[in-house]
PDB file of C-alpha atoms and ligand atoms in Angstrom:
ATOM      1  CA  UNK A   1     116.036 101.069 103.285  1.00  0.00           C
ATOM      2  CA  UNK A   2     112.688 100.866 105.269  1.00  0.00           C
ATOM      3  CA  UNK A   3     112.240  97.728 107.290  1.00  0.00           C
ATOM      4  CA  UNK A   4     109.416  96.631 105.199  1.00  0.00           C
ATOM      5  CA  UNK A   5     111.891  96.802 102.131  1.00  0.00           C
ATOM      6  CA  UNK A   6     114.308  94.646 104.085  1.00  0.00           C
ATOM      7  CA  UNK A   7     111.604  92.092 104.764  1.00  0.00           C
ATOM      8  CA  UNK A   8     110.649  91.981 101.078  1.00  0.00           C
ATOM      9  CA  UNK A   9     114.390  91.618 100.409  1.00  0.00           C
ATOM     10  CA  UNK A  10     114.923  88.925 102.727  1.00  0.00           C
ATOM     11  CA  UNK A  11     111.867  87.062 101.059  1.00  0.00           C
ATOM     12  CA  UNK A  12     113.360  87.770  97.560  1.00  0.00           C
ATOM     13  CA  UNK A  13     116.925  86.558  98.524  1.00  0.00           C
ATOM     14  CA  UNK A  14     116.249  83.829 100.709  1.00  0.00           C
ATOM     15  CA  UNK A  15     112.781  82.715  99.690  1.00  0.00           C
ATOM     16  CA  UNK A  16     111.457  82.851 103.112  1.00  0.00           C
ATOM     17  CA  UNK A  17     112.554  84.502 106.480  1.00  0.00           C
ATOM     18  CA  UNK A  18     112.808  83.262 109.999  1.00  0.00           C
ATOM     19  CA  UNK A  19     111.922  85.475 112.952  1.00  0.00           C
ATOM     20  CA  UNK A  20     112.433  84.727 116.637  1.00  0.00           C
ATOM     21  CA  UNK A  21     109.559  86.193 118.837  1.00  0.00           C
ATOM     22  CA  UNK A  22     110.911  87.546 122.172  1.00  0.00           C
ATOM     23  CA  UNK A  23     108.424  87.928 125.013  1.00  0.00           C
ATOM     24  CA  UNK A  24     110.720  90.040 127.201  1.00  0.00           C
ATOM     25  CA  UNK A  25     109.142  88.227 130.332  1.00  0.00           C
ATOM     26  CA  UNK A  26     110.332  84.783 129.344  1.00  0.00           C
ATOM     27  CA  UNK A  27     113.777  85.024 127.808  1.00  0.00           C
ATOM     28  CA  UNK A  28     115.793  81.861 128.898  1.00  0.00           C
ATOM     29  CA  UNK A  29     118.015  82.440 131.786  1.00  0.00           C
ATOM     30  CA  UNK A  30     116.953  86.047 131.831  1.00  0.00           C
ATOM     31  CA  UNK A  31     119.957  86.783 129.677  1.00  0.00           C
ATOM     32  CA  UNK A  32     118.500  88.929 126.756  1.00  0.00           C
ATOM     33  CA  UNK A  33     121.903  90.174 125.295  1.00  0.00           C
ATOM     34  CA  UNK A  34     123.239  86.614 124.935  1.00  0.00           C
ATOM     35  CA  UNK A  35     120.089  85.260 123.441  1.00  0.00           C
ATOM     36  CA  UNK A  36     119.874  87.865 120.877  1.00  0.00           C
ATOM     37  CA  UNK A  37     123.559  87.477 120.099  1.00  0.00           C
ATOM     38  CA  UNK A  38     123.302  83.790 119.661  1.00  0.00           C
ATOM     39  CA  UNK A  39     120.256  84.041 117.513  1.00  0.00           C
ATOM     40  CA  UNK A  40     121.906  86.513 115.362  1.00  0.00           C
ATOM     41  CA  UNK A  41     124.913  84.260 114.940  1.00  0.00           C
ATOM     42  CA  UNK A  42     122.507  81.391 114.057  1.00  0.00           C
ATOM     43  CA  UNK A  43     121.520  83.644 110.918  1.00  0.00           C
ATOM     44  CA  UNK A  44     117.919  84.197 111.856  1.00  0.00           C
ATOM     45  CA  UNK A  45     116.273  87.033 109.804  1.00  0.00           C
ATOM     46  CA  UNK A  46     115.069  89.275 112.682  1.00  0.00           C
ATOM     47  CA  UNK A  47     113.248  89.644 115.908  1.00  0.00           C
ATOM     48  CA  UNK A  48     109.650  90.298 116.923  1.00  0.00           C
ATOM     49  CA  UNK A  49     109.082  91.625 120.544  1.00  0.00           C
ATOM     50  CA  UNK A  50     105.815  91.353 122.271  1.00  0.00           C
ATOM     51  CA  UNK A  51     103.383  89.343 124.099  1.00  0.00           C
ATOM     52  CA  UNK A  52      99.800  89.034 125.001  1.00  0.00           C
ATOM     53  CA  UNK A  53     100.479  89.884 128.750  1.00  0.00           C
ATOM     54  CA  UNK A  54     103.853  91.196 129.485  1.00  0.00           C
ATOM     55  CA  UNK A  55     104.241  91.641 133.375  1.00  0.00           C
ATOM     56  CA  UNK A  56     107.544  93.222 133.619  1.00  0.00           C
ATOM     57  CA  UNK A  57     108.110  97.071 132.937  1.00  0.00           C
ATOM     58  CA  UNK A  58     110.844  98.623 130.863  1.00  0.00           C
ATOM     59  CA  UNK A  59     109.592  97.564 127.401  1.00  0.00           C
ATOM     60  CA  UNK A  60     111.496 100.383 125.787  1.00  0.00           C
ATOM     61  CA  UNK A  61     114.648  99.309 127.605  1.00  0.00           C
ATOM     62  CA  UNK A  62     114.384  95.807 126.448  1.00  0.00           C
ATOM     63  CA  UNK A  63     114.030  96.862 122.954  1.00  0.00           C
ATOM     64  CA  UNK A  64     117.083  99.062 123.118  1.00  0.00           C
ATOM     65  CA  UNK A  65     119.102  96.063 124.704  1.00  0.00           C
ATOM     66  CA  UNK A  66     117.989  93.865 121.823  1.00  0.00           C
ATOM     67  CA  UNK A  67     119.024  96.594 119.177  1.00  0.00           C
ATOM     68  CA  UNK A  68     122.337  96.936 120.886  1.00  0.00           C
ATOM     69  CA  UNK A  69     123.113  93.321 120.334  1.00  0.00           C
ATOM     70  CA  UNK A  70     122.029  92.841 116.711  1.00  0.00           C
ATOM     71  CA  UNK A  71     121.967  94.488 113.359  1.00  0.00           C
ATOM     72  CA  UNK A  72     118.958  92.522 112.206  1.00  0.00           C
ATOM     73  CA  UNK A  73     115.385  94.109 112.045  1.00  0.00           C
ATOM     74  CA  UNK A  74     113.806  94.393 115.404  1.00  0.00           C
ATOM     75  CA  UNK A  75     109.933  94.687 115.080  1.00  0.00           C
ATOM     76  CA  UNK A  76     107.354  95.250 117.684  1.00  0.00           C
ATOM     77  CA  UNK A  77     104.605  92.473 117.733  1.00  0.00           C
ATOM     78  CA  UNK A  78     102.310  94.381 120.165  1.00  0.00           C
ATOM     79  CA  UNK A  79      99.926  92.410 122.658  1.00  0.00           C
ATOM     80  CA  UNK A  80      98.685  95.822 123.968  1.00  0.00           C
ATOM     81  CA  UNK A  81      98.757  99.536 123.685  1.00  0.00           C
ATOM     82  CA  UNK A  82     101.700  99.702 126.253  1.00  0.00           C
ATOM     83  CA  UNK A  83     104.015  97.833 123.759  1.00  0.00           C
ATOM     84  CA  UNK A  84     105.060 100.812 121.542  1.00  0.00           C
ATOM     85  CA  UNK A  85     108.749 102.056 121.470  1.00  0.00           C
ATOM     86  CA  UNK A  86     110.520 104.451 119.197  1.00  0.00           C
ATOM     87  CA  UNK A  87     113.688 102.342 119.867  1.00  0.00           C
ATOM     88  CA  UNK A  88     112.310  99.564 117.409  1.00  0.00           C
ATOM     89  CA  UNK A  89     112.978  99.542 113.743  1.00  0.00           C
ATOM     90  CA  UNK A  90     109.171  99.172 113.098  1.00  0.00           C
ATOM     91  CA  UNK A  91     105.974  97.986 114.628  1.00  0.00           C
ATOM     92  CA  UNK A  92     103.671  95.440 113.092  1.00  0.00           C
ATOM     93  CA  UNK A  93     100.365  97.547 113.128  1.00  0.00           C
ATOM     94  CA  UNK A  94      98.058  94.719 113.825  1.00  0.00           C
ATOM     95  CA  UNK A  95      94.300  94.660 113.047  1.00  0.00           C
ATOM     96  CA  UNK A  96      92.780  91.413 114.390  1.00  0.00           C
ATOM     97  CA  UNK A  97      90.606  90.790 111.405  1.00  0.00           C
ATOM     98  CA  UNK A  98      89.585  87.367 112.468  1.00  0.00           C
ATOM     99  CA  UNK A  99      87.806  88.672 115.335  1.00  0.00           C
ATOM    100  CA  UNK A 100      84.679  90.981 115.673  1.00  0.00           C
ATOM    101  CA  UNK A 101      86.038  92.979 118.694  1.00  0.00           C
ATOM    102  CA  UNK A 102      85.863  96.564 117.756  1.00  0.00           C
ATOM    103  CA  UNK A 103      88.741  97.498 120.240  1.00  0.00           C
ATOM    104  CA  UNK A 104      91.127  95.314 117.909  1.00  0.00           C
ATOM    105  CA  UNK A 105      89.611  96.253 114.644  1.00  0.00           C
ATOM    106  CA  UNK A 106      89.774 100.029 115.109  1.00  0.00           C
ATOM    107  CA  UNK A 107      89.707 101.278 118.824  1.00  0.00           C
ATOM    108  CA  UNK A 108      93.348 100.586 119.772  1.00  0.00           C
ATOM    109  CA  UNK A 109      94.532 101.713 116.414  1.00  0.00           C
ATOM    110  CA  UNK A 110      93.001 105.099 116.775  1.00  0.00           C
ATOM    111  CA  UNK A 111      94.792 105.446 120.147  1.00  0.00           C
ATOM    112  CA  UNK A 112      98.095 104.221 118.832  1.00  0.00           C
ATOM    113  CA  UNK A 113      98.366 105.577 115.222  1.00  0.00           C
ATOM    114  CA  UNK A 114      98.995 109.285 116.439  1.00  0.00           C
ATOM    115  CA  UNK A 115     101.563 108.121 119.040  1.00  0.00           C
ATOM    116  CA  UNK A 116     103.411 105.965 116.409  1.00  0.00           C
ATOM    117  CA  UNK A 117     103.334 108.758 113.715  1.00  0.00           C
ATOM    118  CA  UNK A 118     104.702 111.317 116.121  1.00  0.00           C
ATOM    119  CA  UNK A 119     107.451 108.867 117.116  1.00  0.00           C
ATOM    120  CA  UNK A 120     108.195 108.464 113.264  1.00  0.00           C
ATOM    121  CA  UNK A 121     108.100 104.754 113.862  1.00  0.00           C
ATOM    122  CA  UNK A 122     107.603 102.650 110.841  1.00  0.00           C
ATOM    123  CA  UNK A 123     104.242 100.862 111.024  1.00  0.00           C
ATOM    124  CA  UNK A 124     103.719  97.720 108.823  1.00  0.00           C
ATOM    125  CA  UNK A 125      99.939  97.322 108.327  1.00  0.00           C
ATOM    126  CA  UNK A 126      99.273  93.703 109.275  1.00  0.00           C
ATOM    127  CA  UNK A 127      95.999  91.626 108.904  1.00  0.00           C
ATOM    128  CA  UNK A 128      96.265  89.360 111.841  1.00  0.00           C
ATOM    129  CA  UNK A 129      94.304  86.171 112.014  1.00  0.00           C
ATOM    130  CA  UNK A 130      93.806  83.949 115.147  1.00  0.00           C
ATOM    131  CA  UNK A 131      93.480  80.322 114.027  1.00  0.00           C
ATOM    132  CA  UNK A 132      91.916  77.829 116.522  1.00  0.00           C
ATOM    133  CA  UNK A 133      93.914  74.693 116.598  1.00  0.00           C
ATOM    134  CA  UNK A 134      92.805  73.204 119.989  1.00  0.00           C
ATOM    135  CA  UNK A 135      92.862  74.422 123.470  1.00  0.00           C
ATOM    136  CA  UNK A 136      92.372  78.145 124.172  1.00  0.00           C
ATOM    137  CA  UNK A 137      95.519  80.435 123.867  1.00  0.00           C
ATOM    138  CA  UNK A 138      96.509  83.556 125.773  1.00  0.00           C
ATOM    139  CA  UNK A 139      95.855  85.515 122.585  1.00  0.00           C
ATOM    140  CA  UNK A 140      92.363  84.222 122.135  1.00  0.00           C
ATOM    141  CA  UNK A 141      91.345  84.780 125.823  1.00  0.00           C
ATOM    142  CA  UNK A 142      93.105  88.338 126.053  1.00  0.00           C
ATOM    143  CA  UNK A 143      91.585  89.602 122.729  1.00  0.00           C
ATOM    144  CA  UNK A 144      88.095  88.393 123.583  1.00  0.00           C
ATOM    145  CA  UNK A 145      87.584  87.086 119.970  1.00  0.00           C
ATOM    146  CA  UNK A 146      86.801  83.806 118.552  1.00  0.00           C
ATOM    147  CA  UNK A 147      89.573  82.267 116.248  1.00  0.00           C
ATOM    148  CA  UNK A 148      88.803  80.923 112.747  1.00  0.00           C
ATOM    149  CA  UNK A 149      88.606  77.099 113.026  1.00  0.00           C
ATOM    150  CA  UNK A 150      91.627  75.430 111.591  1.00  0.00           C
ATOM    151  CA  UNK A 151      89.482  73.184 109.250  1.00  0.00           C
ATOM    152  CA  UNK A 152      87.986  76.197 107.478  1.00  0.00           C
ATOM    153  CA  UNK A 153      90.456  77.326 104.905  1.00  0.00           C
ATOM    154  CA  UNK A 154      87.540  79.109 102.874  1.00  0.00           C
ATOM    155  CA  UNK A 155      87.003  81.435 105.835  1.00  0.00           C
ATOM    156  CA  UNK A 156      90.571  82.324 106.250  1.00  0.00           C
ATOM    157  CA  UNK A 157      90.979  82.872 102.495  1.00  0.00           C
ATOM    158  CA  UNK A 158      87.925  85.429 102.587  1.00  0.00           C
ATOM    159  CA  UNK A 159      89.685  87.307 105.451  1.00  0.00           C
ATOM    160  CA  UNK A 160      92.877  87.395 103.555  1.00  0.00           C
ATOM    161  CA  UNK A 161      91.576  88.743 100.493  1.00  0.00           C
ATOM    162  CA  UNK A 162      89.603  91.427 102.572  1.00  0.00           C
ATOM    163  CA  UNK A 163      92.966  92.327 103.983  1.00  0.00           C
ATOM    164  CA  UNK A 164      94.389  92.544 100.474  1.00  0.00           C
ATOM    165  CA  UNK A 165      91.524  94.658  99.202  1.00  0.00           C
ATOM    166  CA  UNK A 166      91.735  97.033 102.168  1.00  0.00           C
ATOM    167  CA  UNK A 167      95.437  97.591 101.280  1.00  0.00           C
ATOM    168  CA  UNK A 168      97.194  95.903 104.199  1.00  0.00           C
ATOM    169  CA  UNK A 169     100.825  94.859 103.628  1.00  0.00           C
ATOM    170  CA  UNK A 170     101.219  91.537 105.344  1.00  0.00           C
ATOM    171  CA  UNK A 171      99.062  88.596 106.755  1.00  0.00           C
ATOM    172  CA  UNK A 172      99.887  87.055 110.073  1.00  0.00           C
ATOM    173  CA  UNK A 173      98.389  83.791 110.771  1.00  0.00           C
ATOM    174  CA  UNK A 174      98.835  82.702 114.365  1.00  0.00           C
ATOM    175  CA  UNK A 175      97.628  79.576 116.208  1.00  0.00           C
ATOM    176  CA  UNK A 176      98.778  81.490 119.356  1.00  0.00           C
ATOM    177  CA  UNK A 177     101.732  81.190 121.516  1.00  0.00           C
ATOM    178  CA  UNK A 178     102.479  77.469 122.717  1.00  0.00           C
ATOM    179  CA  UNK A 179      99.425  76.266 120.806  1.00  0.00           C
ATOM    180  CA  UNK A 180      99.006  72.467 120.604  1.00  0.00           C
ATOM    181  CA  UNK A 181      98.658  72.390 116.818  1.00  0.00           C
ATOM    182  CA  UNK A 182      99.990  74.591 114.042  1.00  0.00           C
ATOM    183  CA  UNK A 183      98.322  76.434 111.204  1.00  0.00           C
ATOM    184  CA  UNK A 184      97.566  73.729 108.581  1.00  0.00           C
ATOM    185  CA  UNK A 185      99.376  73.693 105.336  1.00  0.00           C
ATOM    186  CA  UNK A 186      96.014  73.322 103.442  1.00  0.00           C
ATOM    187  CA  UNK A 187      95.070  76.818 104.852  1.00  0.00           C
ATOM    188  CA  UNK A 188      98.242  78.384 104.008  1.00  0.00           C
ATOM    189  CA  UNK A 189      98.298  77.072 100.516  1.00  0.00           C
ATOM    190  CA  UNK A 190      94.706  77.996 100.007  1.00  0.00           C
ATOM    191  CA  UNK A 191      95.502  81.632 101.075  1.00  0.00           C
ATOM    192  CA  UNK A 192      98.734  81.738  98.901  1.00  0.00           C
ATOM    193  CA  UNK A 193      96.574  80.708  95.849  1.00  0.00           C
ATOM    194  CA  UNK A 194      93.982  83.322  96.341  1.00  0.00           C
ATOM    195  CA  UNK A 195      95.815  86.394  97.708  1.00  0.00           C
ATOM    196  CA  UNK A 196      99.194  87.805  96.908  1.00  0.00           C
ATOM    197  CA  UNK A 197     100.140  89.237 100.273  1.00  0.00           C
ATOM    198  CA  UNK A 198     103.284  87.758 102.130  1.00  0.00           C
ATOM    199  CA  UNK A 199     102.132  85.259 104.721  1.00  0.00           C
ATOM    200  CA  UNK A 200     103.716  85.061 108.120  1.00  0.00           C
ATOM    201  CA  UNK A 201     102.996  81.901 110.123  1.00  0.00           C
ATOM    202  CA  UNK A 202     103.375  81.418 113.952  1.00  0.00           C
ATOM    203  CA  UNK A 203     102.088  79.485 117.009  1.00  0.00           C
ATOM    204  CA  UNK A 204     103.020  75.956 117.965  1.00  0.00           C
ATOM    205  CA  UNK A 205     105.998  75.382 115.591  1.00  0.00           C
ATOM    206  CA  UNK A 206     108.509  73.234 117.317  1.00  0.00           C
ATOM    207  CA  UNK A 207     110.575  71.381 114.629  1.00  0.00           C
ATOM    208  CA  UNK A 208     112.578  72.311 111.575  1.00  0.00           C
ATOM    209  CA  UNK A 209     110.312  69.893 109.709  1.00  0.00           C
ATOM    210  CA  UNK A 210     107.084  71.719 110.589  1.00  0.00           C
ATOM    211  CA  UNK A 211     108.711  75.074 109.662  1.00  0.00           C
ATOM    212  CA  UNK A 212     109.904  73.703 106.248  1.00  0.00           C
ATOM    213  CA  UNK A 213     106.235  72.367 105.627  1.00  0.00           C
ATOM    214  CA  UNK A 214     104.758  75.825 106.270  1.00  0.00           C
ATOM    215  CA  UNK A 215     107.228  77.472 103.624  1.00  0.00           C
ATOM    216  CA  UNK A 216     106.580  74.776 101.160  1.00  0.00           C
ATOM    217  CA  UNK A 217     102.793  75.556 101.455  1.00  0.00           C
ATOM    218  CA  UNK A 218     103.313  79.182 100.767  1.00  0.00           C
ATOM    219  CA  UNK A 219     104.552  81.025 103.981  1.00  0.00           C
ATOM    220  CA  UNK A 220     106.943  83.925 103.480  1.00  0.00           C
ATOM    221  CA  UNK A 221     108.049  84.165 107.088  1.00  0.00           C
ATOM    222  CA  UNK A 222     108.106  81.741 110.057  1.00  0.00           C
ATOM    223  CA  UNK A 223     107.708  82.869 113.714  1.00  0.00           C
ATOM    224  CA  UNK A 224     108.745  80.778 116.741  1.00  0.00           C
ATOM    225  CA  UNK A 225     108.763  81.927 120.354  1.00  0.00           C
ATOM    226  CA  UNK A 226     107.937  79.252 122.938  1.00  0.00           C
ATOM    227  CA  UNK A 227     110.526  76.645 121.786  1.00  0.00           C
ATOM    228  CA  UNK A 228     113.368  79.082 122.905  1.00  0.00           C
ATOM    229  CA  UNK A 229     111.713  79.718 126.080  1.00  0.00           C
ATOM    230  CA  UNK A 230     111.907  75.909 126.861  1.00  0.00           C
ATOM    231  CA  UNK A 231     115.082  74.486 125.610  1.00  0.00           C
ATOM    232  CA  UNK A 232     118.685  75.168 124.567  1.00  0.00           C
ATOM    233  CA  UNK A 233     118.150  77.163 121.460  1.00  0.00           C
ATOM    234  CA  UNK A 234     121.307  77.687 119.577  1.00  0.00           C
ATOM    235  CA  UNK A 235     121.359  74.409 117.623  1.00  0.00           C
ATOM    236  CA  UNK A 236     117.625  74.321 117.102  1.00  0.00           C
ATOM    237  CA  UNK A 237     117.691  77.936 115.633  1.00  0.00           C
ATOM    238  CA  UNK A 238     120.311  76.875 113.128  1.00  0.00           C
ATOM    239  CA  UNK A 239     118.344  73.993 111.985  1.00  0.00           C
ATOM    240  CA  UNK A 240     115.131  75.985 111.588  1.00  0.00           C
ATOM    241  CA  UNK A 241     117.112  78.638 109.660  1.00  0.00           C
ATOM    242  CA  UNK A 242     118.409  75.887 107.269  1.00  0.00           C
ATOM    243  CA  UNK A 243     114.958  74.323 107.135  1.00  0.00           C
ATOM    244  CA  UNK A 244     113.309  77.638 106.158  1.00  0.00           C
ATOM    245  CA  UNK A 245     115.825  78.888 103.587  1.00  0.00           C
ATOM    246  CA  UNK A 246     116.303  75.474 101.988  1.00  0.00           C
ATOM    247  CA  UNK A 247     112.663  74.907 101.731  1.00  0.00           C
ATOM    248  CA  UNK A 248     112.373  78.219  99.973  1.00  0.00           C
ATOM    249  CA  UNK A 249     114.823  76.964  97.222  1.00  0.00           C
ATOM    250  CA  UNK A 250     112.804  73.854  96.879  1.00  0.00           C
ATOM    251  CA  UNK A 251     109.796  75.911  96.306  1.00  0.00           C
ATOM    252  CA  UNK A 252     111.053  78.555  93.947  1.00  0.00           C
TER     253      UNK A 252
HETATM  254  C1  1GP B   1     102.777  83.659 118.952  1.00  0.00           C
HETATM  255  O1  1GP B   1     103.227  83.137 116.712  1.00  0.00           O
HETATM  256  C2  1GP B   1     103.960  83.386 117.872  1.00  0.00           C
HETATM  257  O2  1GP B   1     102.145  84.735 118.676  1.00  0.00           O
HETATM  258  C3  1GP B   1     104.786  82.269 118.291  1.00  0.00           C
HETATM  259  O3  1GP B   1     104.158  81.301 118.846  1.00  0.00           O
HETATM  260  O4  1GP B   1     105.210  80.818 121.037  1.00  0.00           O
HETATM  261  O5  1GP B   1     104.077  78.893 119.788  1.00  0.00           O
HETATM  262  O6  1GP B   1     106.269  79.655 118.875  1.00  0.00           O
HETATM  263  P1  1GP B   1     105.036  80.085 119.595  1.00  0.00           P
END
């Protein structure tokens, strides 16, 4: 079964899935193996690995370490061309559709696609939208793009429909790592009404209640990263797992 099929099955069986984003630079206590094992025990649905700016080297080694400690899907969420590894299960093949920076619309994809194909790494075509909820985030600064304003759901809907029409598989709406605010439920619901692509939501989510509200609005996947870098994570992971999966039952 491909990783994409696994994701669709998670969505089908559990209503929605919960992914932990690992920035290899920032794992709590520096103990990646323990972190991955405890997240797996907490029944999260998979891992994303990446960051807007990773300063340490050994990206491939880190992916292998994560893979050795979980049987869950491990997907690259690339912040740059240097974040490609054949050891992952798949890579989110991101196109930064909310921006108008040609490097992130086609330039980097042209460089990366032949490498990914040669590696036989599964690529999941993803329409990535940055949403501006407050202060400037690393993703906004590093990508040199303007985010879609959080109070403009109609603009986000038009981008989502464009991604669907182009033939992308997944939408990822991101407020950016450590964002002050989260993606508004009104925006998620508007996209879910007009577009059938699965929606991943990340950026600034800190509580199970917030995660549950995103799922109730129409999100298929919830991503959190920063909270696990900041605090004891095991209990919180379980609570978010429960909130995401329970909320899915309420919705369906
Ligand atoms: C960032 O969506 C991810 O790209 C996760 O955001 O680190 O704020 O949870 P946080």
